[in-house]
Every structure is written in C-alpha cells, then in structure tokens.
Short mmCIF file of C-alpha atoms in Angstrom, two decimals:
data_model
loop_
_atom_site.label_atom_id
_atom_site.label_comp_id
_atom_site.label_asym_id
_atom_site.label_seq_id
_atom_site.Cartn_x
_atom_site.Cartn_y
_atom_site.Cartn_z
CA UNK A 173 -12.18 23.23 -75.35
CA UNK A 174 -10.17 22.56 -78.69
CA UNK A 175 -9.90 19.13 -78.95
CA UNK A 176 -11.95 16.51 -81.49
CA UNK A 177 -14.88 14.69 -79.82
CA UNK A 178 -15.18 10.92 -80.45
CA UNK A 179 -19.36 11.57 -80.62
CA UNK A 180 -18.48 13.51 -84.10
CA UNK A 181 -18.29 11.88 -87.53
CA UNK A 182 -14.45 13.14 -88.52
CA UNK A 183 -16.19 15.13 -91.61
CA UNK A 184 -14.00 18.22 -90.83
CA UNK A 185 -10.48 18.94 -90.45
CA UNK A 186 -11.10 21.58 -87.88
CA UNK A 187 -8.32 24.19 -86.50
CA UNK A 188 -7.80 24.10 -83.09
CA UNK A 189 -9.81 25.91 -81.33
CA UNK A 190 -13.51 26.57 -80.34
CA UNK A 191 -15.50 29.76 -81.01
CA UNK A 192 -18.37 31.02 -78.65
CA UNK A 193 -19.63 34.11 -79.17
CA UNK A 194 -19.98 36.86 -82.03
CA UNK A 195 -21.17 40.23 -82.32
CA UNK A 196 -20.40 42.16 -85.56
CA UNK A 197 -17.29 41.07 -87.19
CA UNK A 198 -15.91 39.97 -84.19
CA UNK A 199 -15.84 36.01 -82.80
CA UNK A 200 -14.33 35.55 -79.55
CA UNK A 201 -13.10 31.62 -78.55
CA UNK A 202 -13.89 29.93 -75.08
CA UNK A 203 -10.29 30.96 -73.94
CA UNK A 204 -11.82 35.03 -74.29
CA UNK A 205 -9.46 35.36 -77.18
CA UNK A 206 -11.09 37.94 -79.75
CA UNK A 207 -11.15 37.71 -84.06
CA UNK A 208 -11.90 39.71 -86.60
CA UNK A 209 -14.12 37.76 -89.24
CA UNK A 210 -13.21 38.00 -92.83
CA UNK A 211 -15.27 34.59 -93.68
CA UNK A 212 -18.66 35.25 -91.89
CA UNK A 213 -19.25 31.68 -91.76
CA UNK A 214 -18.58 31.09 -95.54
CA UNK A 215 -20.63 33.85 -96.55
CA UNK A 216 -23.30 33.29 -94.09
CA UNK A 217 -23.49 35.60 -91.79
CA UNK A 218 -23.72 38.58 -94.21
CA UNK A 219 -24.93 40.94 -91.05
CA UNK A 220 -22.26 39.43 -88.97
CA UNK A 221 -22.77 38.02 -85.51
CA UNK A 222 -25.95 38.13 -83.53
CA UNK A 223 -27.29 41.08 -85.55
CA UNK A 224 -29.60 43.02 -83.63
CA UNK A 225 -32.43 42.97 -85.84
CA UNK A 226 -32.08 38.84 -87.18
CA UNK A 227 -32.36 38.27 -83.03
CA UNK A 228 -34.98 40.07 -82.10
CA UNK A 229 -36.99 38.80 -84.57
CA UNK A 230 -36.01 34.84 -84.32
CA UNK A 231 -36.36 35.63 -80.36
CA UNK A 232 -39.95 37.16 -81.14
CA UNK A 233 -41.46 33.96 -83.66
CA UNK A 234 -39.64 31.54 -81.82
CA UNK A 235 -42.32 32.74 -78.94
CA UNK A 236 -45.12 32.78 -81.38
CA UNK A 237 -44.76 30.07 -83.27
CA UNK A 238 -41.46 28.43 -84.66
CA UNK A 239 -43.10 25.25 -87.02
CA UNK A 240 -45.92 23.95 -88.84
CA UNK A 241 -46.01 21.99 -91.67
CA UNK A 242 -47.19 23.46 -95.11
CA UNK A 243 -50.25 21.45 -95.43
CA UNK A 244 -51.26 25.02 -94.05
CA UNK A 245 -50.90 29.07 -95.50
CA UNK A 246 -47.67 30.21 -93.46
CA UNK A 247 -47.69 34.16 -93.85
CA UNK A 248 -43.89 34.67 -93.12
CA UNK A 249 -43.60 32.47 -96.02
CA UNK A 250 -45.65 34.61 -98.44
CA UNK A 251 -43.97 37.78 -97.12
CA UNK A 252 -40.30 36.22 -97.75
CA UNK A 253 -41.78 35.12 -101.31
CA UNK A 254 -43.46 38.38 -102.42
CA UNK A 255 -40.37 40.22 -101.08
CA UNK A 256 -37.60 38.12 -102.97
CA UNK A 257 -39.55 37.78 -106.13
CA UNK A 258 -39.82 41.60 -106.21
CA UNK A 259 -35.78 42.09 -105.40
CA UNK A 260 -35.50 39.60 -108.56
CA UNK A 261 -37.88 39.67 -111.27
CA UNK A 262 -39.11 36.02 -110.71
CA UNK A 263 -42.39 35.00 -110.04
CA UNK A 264 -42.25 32.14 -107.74
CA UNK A 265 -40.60 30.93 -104.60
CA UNK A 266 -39.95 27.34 -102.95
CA UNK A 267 -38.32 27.41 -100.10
CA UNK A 268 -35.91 24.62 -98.17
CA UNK A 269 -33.15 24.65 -95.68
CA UNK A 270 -29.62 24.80 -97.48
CA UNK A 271 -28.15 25.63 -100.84
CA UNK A 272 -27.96 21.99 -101.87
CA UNK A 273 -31.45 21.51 -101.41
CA UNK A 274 -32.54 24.68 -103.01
CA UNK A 275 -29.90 23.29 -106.22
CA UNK A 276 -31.70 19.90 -106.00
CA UNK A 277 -35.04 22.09 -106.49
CA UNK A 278 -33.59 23.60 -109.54
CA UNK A 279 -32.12 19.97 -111.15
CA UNK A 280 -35.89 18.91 -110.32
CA UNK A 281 -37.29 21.77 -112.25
CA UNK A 282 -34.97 20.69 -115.45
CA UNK A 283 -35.53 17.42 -115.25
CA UNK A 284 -39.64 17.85 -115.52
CA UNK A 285 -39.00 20.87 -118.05
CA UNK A 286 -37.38 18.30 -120.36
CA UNK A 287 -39.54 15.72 -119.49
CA UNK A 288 -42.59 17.83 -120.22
CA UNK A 289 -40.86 18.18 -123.76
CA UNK A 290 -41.04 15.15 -124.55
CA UNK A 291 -36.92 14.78 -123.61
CA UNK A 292 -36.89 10.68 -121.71
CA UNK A 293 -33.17 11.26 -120.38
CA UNK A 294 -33.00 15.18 -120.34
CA UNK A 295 -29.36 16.93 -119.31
CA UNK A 296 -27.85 19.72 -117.36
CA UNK A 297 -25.07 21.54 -118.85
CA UNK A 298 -22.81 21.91 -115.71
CA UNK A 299 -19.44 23.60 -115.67
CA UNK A 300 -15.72 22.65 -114.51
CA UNK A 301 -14.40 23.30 -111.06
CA UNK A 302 -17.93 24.45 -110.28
CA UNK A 303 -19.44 23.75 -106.83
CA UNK A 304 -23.46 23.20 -106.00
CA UNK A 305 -23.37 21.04 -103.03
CA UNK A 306 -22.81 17.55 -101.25
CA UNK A 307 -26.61 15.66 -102.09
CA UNK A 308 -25.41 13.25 -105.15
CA UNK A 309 -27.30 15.25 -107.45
CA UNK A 310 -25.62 18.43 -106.47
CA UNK A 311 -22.10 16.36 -105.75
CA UNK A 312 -22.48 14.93 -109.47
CA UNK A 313 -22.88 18.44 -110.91
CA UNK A 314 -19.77 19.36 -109.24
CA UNK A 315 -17.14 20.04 -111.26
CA UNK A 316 -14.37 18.83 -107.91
CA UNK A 317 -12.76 14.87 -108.51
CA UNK A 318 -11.63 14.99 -105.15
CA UNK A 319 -15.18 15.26 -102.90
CA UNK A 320 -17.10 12.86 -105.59
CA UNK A 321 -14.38 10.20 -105.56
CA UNK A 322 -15.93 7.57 -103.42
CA UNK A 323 -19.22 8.24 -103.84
CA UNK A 324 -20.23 6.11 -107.16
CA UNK A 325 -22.04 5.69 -109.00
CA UNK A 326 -22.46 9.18 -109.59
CA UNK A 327 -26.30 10.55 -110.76
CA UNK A 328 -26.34 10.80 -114.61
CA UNK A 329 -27.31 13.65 -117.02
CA UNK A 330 -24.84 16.08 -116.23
CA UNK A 331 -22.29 17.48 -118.88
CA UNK A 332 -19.35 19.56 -118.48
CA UNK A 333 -18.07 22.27 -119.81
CA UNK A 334 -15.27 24.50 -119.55
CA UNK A 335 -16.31 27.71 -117.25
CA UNK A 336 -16.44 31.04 -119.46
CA UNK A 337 -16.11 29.52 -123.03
CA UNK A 338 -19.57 29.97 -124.82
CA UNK A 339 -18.37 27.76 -127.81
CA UNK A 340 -18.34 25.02 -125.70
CA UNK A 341 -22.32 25.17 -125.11
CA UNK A 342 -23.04 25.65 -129.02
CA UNK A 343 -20.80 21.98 -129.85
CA UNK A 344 -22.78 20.40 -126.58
CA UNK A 345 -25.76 22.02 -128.17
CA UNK A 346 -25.18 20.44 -131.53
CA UNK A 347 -24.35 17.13 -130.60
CA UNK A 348 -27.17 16.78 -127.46
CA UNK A 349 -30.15 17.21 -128.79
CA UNK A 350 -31.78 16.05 -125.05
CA UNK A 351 -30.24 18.85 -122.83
CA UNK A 352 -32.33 20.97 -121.11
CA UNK A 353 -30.54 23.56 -119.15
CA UNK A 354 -27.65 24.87 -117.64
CA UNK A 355 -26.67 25.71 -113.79
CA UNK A 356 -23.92 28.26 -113.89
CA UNK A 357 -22.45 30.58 -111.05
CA UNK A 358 -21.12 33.74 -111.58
CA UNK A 359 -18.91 33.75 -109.61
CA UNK A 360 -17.43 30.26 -108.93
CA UNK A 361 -16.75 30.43 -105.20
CA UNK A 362 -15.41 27.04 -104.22
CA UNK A 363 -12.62 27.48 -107.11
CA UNK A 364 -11.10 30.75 -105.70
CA UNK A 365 -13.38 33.50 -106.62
CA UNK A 366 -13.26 33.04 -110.59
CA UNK A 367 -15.67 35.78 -112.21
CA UNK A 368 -17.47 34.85 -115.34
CA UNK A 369 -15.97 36.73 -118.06
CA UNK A 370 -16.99 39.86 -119.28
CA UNK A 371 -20.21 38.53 -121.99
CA UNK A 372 -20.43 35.61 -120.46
CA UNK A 373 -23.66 35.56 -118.73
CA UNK A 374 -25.05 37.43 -121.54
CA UNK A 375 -23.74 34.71 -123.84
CA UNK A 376 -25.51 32.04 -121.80
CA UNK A 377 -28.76 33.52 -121.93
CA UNK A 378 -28.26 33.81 -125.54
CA UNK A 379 -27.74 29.96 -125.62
CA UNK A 380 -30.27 29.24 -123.54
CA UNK A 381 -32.92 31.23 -125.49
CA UNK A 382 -31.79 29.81 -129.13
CA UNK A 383 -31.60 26.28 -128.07
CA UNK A 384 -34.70 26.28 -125.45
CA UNK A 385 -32.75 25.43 -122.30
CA UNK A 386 -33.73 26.94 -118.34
CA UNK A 387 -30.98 29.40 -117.77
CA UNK A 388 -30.26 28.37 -114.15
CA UNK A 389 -28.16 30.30 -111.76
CA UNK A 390 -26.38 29.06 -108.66
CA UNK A 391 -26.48 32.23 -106.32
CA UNK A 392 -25.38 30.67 -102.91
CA UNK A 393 -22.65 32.58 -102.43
CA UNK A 394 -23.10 35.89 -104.68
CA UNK A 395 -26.64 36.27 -103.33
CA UNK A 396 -28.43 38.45 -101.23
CA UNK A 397 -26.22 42.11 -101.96
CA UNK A 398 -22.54 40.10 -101.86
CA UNK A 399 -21.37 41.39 -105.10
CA UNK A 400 -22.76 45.03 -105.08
CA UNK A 401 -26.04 43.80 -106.14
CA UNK A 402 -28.84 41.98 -105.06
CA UNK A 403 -28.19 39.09 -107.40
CA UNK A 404 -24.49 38.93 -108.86
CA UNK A 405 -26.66 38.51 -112.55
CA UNK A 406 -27.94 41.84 -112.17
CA UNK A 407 -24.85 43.36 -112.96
CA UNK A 408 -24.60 41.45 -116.09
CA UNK A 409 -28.31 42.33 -117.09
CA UNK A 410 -29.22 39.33 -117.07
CA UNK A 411 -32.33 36.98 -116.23
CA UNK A 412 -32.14 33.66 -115.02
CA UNK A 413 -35.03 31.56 -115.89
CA UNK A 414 -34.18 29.54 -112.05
CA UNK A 415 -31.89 31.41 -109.29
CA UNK A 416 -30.83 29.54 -106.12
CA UNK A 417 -29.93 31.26 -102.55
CA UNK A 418 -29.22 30.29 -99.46
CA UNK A 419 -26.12 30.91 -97.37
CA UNK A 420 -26.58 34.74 -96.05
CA UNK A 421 -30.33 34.27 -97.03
CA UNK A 422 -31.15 33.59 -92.96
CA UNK A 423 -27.77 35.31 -91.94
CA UNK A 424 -26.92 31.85 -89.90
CA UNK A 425 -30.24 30.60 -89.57
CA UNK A 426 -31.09 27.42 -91.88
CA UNK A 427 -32.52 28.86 -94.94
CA UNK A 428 -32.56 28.22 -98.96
CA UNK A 429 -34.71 29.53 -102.03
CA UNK A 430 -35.35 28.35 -105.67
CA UNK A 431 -36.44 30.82 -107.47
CA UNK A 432 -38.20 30.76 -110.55
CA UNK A 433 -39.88 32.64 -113.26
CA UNK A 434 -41.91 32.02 -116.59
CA UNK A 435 -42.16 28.43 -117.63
CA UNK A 436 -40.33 27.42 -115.13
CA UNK A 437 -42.23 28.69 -112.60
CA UNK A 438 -44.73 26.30 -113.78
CA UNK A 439 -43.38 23.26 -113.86
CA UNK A 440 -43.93 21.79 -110.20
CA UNK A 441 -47.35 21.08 -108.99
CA UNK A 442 -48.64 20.03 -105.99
CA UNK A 443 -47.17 16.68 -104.60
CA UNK A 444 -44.07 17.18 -107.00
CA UNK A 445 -41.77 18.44 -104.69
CA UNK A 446 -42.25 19.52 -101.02
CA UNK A 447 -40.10 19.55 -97.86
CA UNK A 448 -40.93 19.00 -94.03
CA UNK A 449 -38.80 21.94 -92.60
CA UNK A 450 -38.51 24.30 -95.52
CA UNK A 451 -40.09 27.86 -95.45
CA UNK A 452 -41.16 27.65 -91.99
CA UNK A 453 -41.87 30.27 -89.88
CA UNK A 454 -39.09 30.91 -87.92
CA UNK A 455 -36.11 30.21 -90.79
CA UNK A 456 -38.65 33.07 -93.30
CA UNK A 457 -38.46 35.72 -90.40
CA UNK A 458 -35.29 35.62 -90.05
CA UNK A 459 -35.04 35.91 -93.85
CA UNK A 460 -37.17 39.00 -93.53
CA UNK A 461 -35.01 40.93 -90.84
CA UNK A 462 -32.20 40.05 -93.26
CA UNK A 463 -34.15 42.07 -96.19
CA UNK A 464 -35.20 45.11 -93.83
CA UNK A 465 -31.52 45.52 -92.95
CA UNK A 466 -30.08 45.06 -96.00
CA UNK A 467 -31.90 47.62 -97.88
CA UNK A 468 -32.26 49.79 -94.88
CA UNK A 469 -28.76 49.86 -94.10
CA UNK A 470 -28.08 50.21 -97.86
CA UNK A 471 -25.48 47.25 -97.48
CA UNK A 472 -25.53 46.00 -101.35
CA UNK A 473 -24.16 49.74 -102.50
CA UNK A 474 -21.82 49.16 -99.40
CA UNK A 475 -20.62 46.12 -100.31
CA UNK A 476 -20.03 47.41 -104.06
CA UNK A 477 -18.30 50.38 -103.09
CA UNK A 478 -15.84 49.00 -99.88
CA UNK A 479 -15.20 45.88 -102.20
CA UNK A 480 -13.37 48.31 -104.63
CA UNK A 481 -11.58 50.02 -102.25
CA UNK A 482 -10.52 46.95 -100.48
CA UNK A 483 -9.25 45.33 -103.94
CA UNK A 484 -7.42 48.41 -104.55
CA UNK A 485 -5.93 48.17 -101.45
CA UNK A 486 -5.08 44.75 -101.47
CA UNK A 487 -3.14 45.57 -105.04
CA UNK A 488 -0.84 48.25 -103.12
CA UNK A 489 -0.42 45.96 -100.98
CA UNK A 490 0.81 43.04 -102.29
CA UNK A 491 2.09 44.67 -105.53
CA UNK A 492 5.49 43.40 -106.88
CA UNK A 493 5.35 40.14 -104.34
CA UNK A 494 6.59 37.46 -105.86
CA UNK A 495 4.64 34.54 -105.52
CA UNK A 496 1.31 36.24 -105.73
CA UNK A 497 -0.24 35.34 -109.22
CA UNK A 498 -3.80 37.24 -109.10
CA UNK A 499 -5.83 38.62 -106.89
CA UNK A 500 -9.95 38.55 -108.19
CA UNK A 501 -12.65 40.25 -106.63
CA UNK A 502 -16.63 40.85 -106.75
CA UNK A 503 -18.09 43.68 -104.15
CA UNK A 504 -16.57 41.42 -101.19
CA UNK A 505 -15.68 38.73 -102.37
CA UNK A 506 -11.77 38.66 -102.67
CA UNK A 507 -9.38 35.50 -103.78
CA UNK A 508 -5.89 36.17 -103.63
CA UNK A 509 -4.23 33.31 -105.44
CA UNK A 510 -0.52 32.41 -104.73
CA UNK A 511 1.86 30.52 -106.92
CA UNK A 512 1.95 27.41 -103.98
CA UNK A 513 0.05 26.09 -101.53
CA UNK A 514 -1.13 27.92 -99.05
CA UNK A 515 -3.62 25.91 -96.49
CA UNK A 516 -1.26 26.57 -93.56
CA UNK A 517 -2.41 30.53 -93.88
CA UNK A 518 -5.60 29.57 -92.00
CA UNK A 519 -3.67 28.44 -89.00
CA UNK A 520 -1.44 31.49 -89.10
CA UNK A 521 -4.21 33.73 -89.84
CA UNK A 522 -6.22 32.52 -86.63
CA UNK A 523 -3.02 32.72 -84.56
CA UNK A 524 -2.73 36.53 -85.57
CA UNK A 525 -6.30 36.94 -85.05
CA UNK A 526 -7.88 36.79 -88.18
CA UNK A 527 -10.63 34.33 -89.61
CA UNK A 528 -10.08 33.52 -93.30
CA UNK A 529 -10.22 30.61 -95.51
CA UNK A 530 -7.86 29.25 -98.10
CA UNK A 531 -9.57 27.20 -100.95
CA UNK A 532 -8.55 25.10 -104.22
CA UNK A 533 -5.17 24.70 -102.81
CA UNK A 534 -3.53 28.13 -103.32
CA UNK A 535 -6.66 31.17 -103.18
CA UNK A 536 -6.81 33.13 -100.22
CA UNK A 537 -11.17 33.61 -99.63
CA UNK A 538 -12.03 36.22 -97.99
CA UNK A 539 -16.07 37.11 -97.82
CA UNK A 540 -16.18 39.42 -94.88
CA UNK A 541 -19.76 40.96 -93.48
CA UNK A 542 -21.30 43.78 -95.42
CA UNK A 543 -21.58 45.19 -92.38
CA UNK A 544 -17.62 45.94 -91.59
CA UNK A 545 -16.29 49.24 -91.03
CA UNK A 546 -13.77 50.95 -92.38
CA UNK A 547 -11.08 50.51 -90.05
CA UNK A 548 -11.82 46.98 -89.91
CA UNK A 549 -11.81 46.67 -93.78
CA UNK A 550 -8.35 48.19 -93.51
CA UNK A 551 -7.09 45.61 -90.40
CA UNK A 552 -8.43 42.62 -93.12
CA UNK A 553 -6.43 44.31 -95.85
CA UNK A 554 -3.30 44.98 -93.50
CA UNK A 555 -3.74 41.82 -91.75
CA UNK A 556 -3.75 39.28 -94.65
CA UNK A 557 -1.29 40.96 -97.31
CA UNK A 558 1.49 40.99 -94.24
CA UNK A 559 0.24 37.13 -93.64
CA UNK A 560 1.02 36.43 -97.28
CA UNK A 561 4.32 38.49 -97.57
CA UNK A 562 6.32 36.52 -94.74
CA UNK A 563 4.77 33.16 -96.17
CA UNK A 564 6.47 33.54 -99.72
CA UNK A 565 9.29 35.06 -98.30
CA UNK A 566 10.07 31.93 -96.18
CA UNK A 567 9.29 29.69 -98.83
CA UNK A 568 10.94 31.90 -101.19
CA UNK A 569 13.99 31.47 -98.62
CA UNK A 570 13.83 28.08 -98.44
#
C-alpha cells in the first residue's frame, strides 16, 4: 500500500511507497522489496532498525511499567540523567519527547536567565538558515522563510545573524544591550551539512562569556556519537552553558533532553516548566540501551573513523564531476551539494534501492547508522556518487 490516505493531514510529500520492517541498515517495503538506509530516519535511528538491545529493553519496561506522571521519583529517569550529564559535563537534565520541545526548554531557560537580570524583553541571538523545530518558538528561531511563511505573527526576541561570522555577535552585542543568549548548531543540518568554521565555537563561547549570554547548543542532529564524538562541541573544546538532544537519543523511540549546567542549571524551579509524557519510563530505557551500546560497541570512534573514509571515498568518487560544487562532512554526516536541483535523487535513489534525502534544494544528506559495515559503507558510497554522475550528465546533456 503506496497510496495517500484521505484520514491524513497532507503535511508530507511522501514517495511512493510504504516501509514495514527494518533490521540493521536494511528497510524492506510491504511489496518485500529490500533498502539499504543511508538516512536512519533523519538521524534517528543511530543503531539502525529494531536493534537488539533498544527492543529487548522497551519489550521488558513496557511489561513493567511504561508511564507515570512525575509528580513521582522515576529511576530510569535519574539513570538517563546521571548518565548523560556524565557523557557531557552538565549538571542537570529535563527531559521531553522531541527536539523542538527540548529547544523550547532551552528558549525558556533564556528567557528567565534574562529576566532574572533584570532584562523585561530579553533576546536570543539565532543564526541564518538554521533549523530548531516547528513549535512557533522554535519555527521563529528558524533561520528558513519558506516553513514560517504563513504562520504570523511570528514569536519575538529572536535576532539573526549570519552563521560562522563572530563579528556579527560583537555589533548585535553593542547595539542590544537586552540579549541574553545564543542557540547555535554546529553543524547546521537542515541547510546541507554546513560545519561551523574552524574557531567558531570557540569564538562563541568567547562572546558569550564577555557579554554574559547562555551559550546554547542545538545538538539534535550531531548528538549522541554522530560526529565522532559524543557531543559535536567536544571536538571544538568547547562548553555549552545549555545542549539540546533528541533524534537518535531513543534510537526511534520519542525522546528529547535539555541539558544544562552552571547558572543555567538553576534557573527553572518547580512549577516553571514540566511536561506530561517527558522522561517517562519507557522513552529513558530506551535511552539507556542506546548509551550501553554506544559505548559498548565503541560506535562514536566508529563513526569518526568510517566518516573519514567514506568522505574520502566519496571525493574519488565524484572527483572532476562537473556539477558537483562541495561535498562537507562530520563523522557521518555527509552533504554532497550540486550546482542544481536535485529533489528528484530521492525518487531515483529509492528506485535503485537506496534511502537518502536531498535538502535545501541541491545537498545530497546522507546520515547513515553508526552501526553500518564496511561493505555497506562502500554500497552508500558506490550507490549515490553513480546516482549523482548520470543526473548531471543528463542535465548536463540537456
């Protein structure tokens, strides 16, 4: 079964065809047809499909005990906070269901940090072409026209920046006396896999220290061992005062994180934030087996060293193709950006077999599984490039 449903708000422009089953890097659809993943659900599924270990364990609490509220101690919750905070260097946990919520948690943090200060209308430094989610908050500090337009009035205190230049925050800094903080990604996902420049992160804790903002970082995507680290900051040495995750967090199962350290980690009380489903036992257990395996598996030195070799790959590859302007990369996290257009590559990719994703227009994502072999690395790498060779050759033909 392919076809749209008339019981579905038309919020997707889905390809034609309907998955049922994973296991690994493989998806198979309800015809028995088989793919290899090289988008693990939009970084998601980090383990790949139905990971041993993430199904045992949601099988096992889901027979124990799968909710209750936190007007109660929940110790998967403690476990999953003690255990990230550790990973991190922060100090404090909140947990929700979804990247944009655990992004609202960090706008809600700056807001009472600057209110606290004595700040009535405090700001968020946000940057161009960035992406933190679809809640208006999150949808405001968006740096994407296209998904806000319709959506007015937008929520105010935001200001934007160009991503990368750290004169930028020194005029805002001078001019803006009532800003507060600043939500950056390191890698900007949404926008084709644009790495912060070399500095850069540095520089923004710099900022952040000499003006007294919350150095926030927006870790959806480079979270949880993605780049070669835990935390894609990490390899820049540096400390965000807030760090959001979500995404491969659960490894499929709903699950987002605000983290938080020094005064930050102070600011919310009791009663000043809360959620009914976040942190609960079932989504924090699954969070768990996703921690055992990672670092048991040793996936995040994995992911650092097949990354390279995949990027190097990808450059012999596709070397001397015309049409192909960049190609970017962080552990495995690959955007291959073309000189045109390129959204028909999904369709072609799925008809040869392959799941991938094409984003801002012309950027072939890929963000395969940490957990992909070798051969299957190389069947991504061989797979894609040929995709991309016969496209610009018929367009260049045409």
């Amino acid at each position: 079964m392919s076809e749209a449903s008339d019981s579905l708000m038309s919020t997707y422009a889905r390809l034609p065809v309907t998955m049922v089953r994973g296991a690994g890097a493989r998806a198979w659809d309800s015809e028995g047809r088989e793919y290899l993943d090289a988008l693990a659900g939009i970084a998601v599924c980090g383990l790949g499909h139905s990971h041993p270990a993430v199904a045992d364990a949601v099988a096992d609490q889901a027979h124990t005990l799968t909710h209750i509220s936190n007007f109660y101690h929940i110790p998967q919750q403690q476990q999953l906070a003690e255990r990230l905070t550790a990973l991190t260097g922060h100090e404090r946990a909140f947990f929700c269901n979804s990247g944009a919520e655990a992004n609202e948690a960090a706008l809600k943090i700056a807001r009472r940090y600057g209110h606290e200060r004595g700040i009535d209308e405090p700001a968020v430094i946000v940057c161009e072409n960035a992406f933190h989610g679809r809640t208006l908050a999150t949808l405001t500090a968006t740096g994407n026209r296209k998904i806000q337009a319709g959506f007015e009035p937008l929520v105010q205190g935001f200001l934007r920046v160009p991503f990368g230049d750290l004169e930028a925050l020194d005029r805002v800094a001078a001019n803006r006396p009532n800003v507060v903080a600043v939500l950056v990604e390191p890698v900007q996902g949404e926008a084709g896999i644009r790495t912060a420049p070399d500095g850069y992160l540095a520089g923004v804790r710099d900022a952040c220290d000499r003006h007294g903002w919350l150095m926030m970082c927006d870790e959806i995507q480079t979270g949880v061992g993605r780049t070669g680290e835990f935390l894609a900051q990490q390899g820049s040495e540096v400390a965000a005062d807030v760090t959001t995750l979500a995404k491969a967090l659960g490894n499929g199962v709903p699950i987002g994180a605000c983290l938080a350290r020094g005064v930050a980690a102070e600011v919310l009380g009791a009663g000043s934030h809360g959620t009914t489903f976040g942190g609960n036992p079932l989504a924090c257990r699954a969070a768990l087996a996703v921690l055992d395996t990672l670092e048991g598996d040793q996936l995040t030195a994995r992911a650092a060293g097949l990354g390279a070799h995949m990027r190097t790959r990808f450059e012999q590859r596709l070397a001397g193709v015309e049409g192909v302007k960049e190609i970017r990369s962080r552990g495995l996290m690959f955007g291959i950006e073309l000189d045109t257009d390129c959204g028909e590559l999904m369709q072609r990719a799925l008809d040869a077999g392959l799941l991938i994703n094409v984003t801002a227009g012309n950027v072939v994502r890929l963000l395969p599984p940490l957990i992909i072999s070798d051969d299957e690395a190389e069947r991504i790498v061989e797979g894609v490039s040929a995709l991309i060779r016969e496209f610009l050759g018929r367009k260049s033909a045409a």
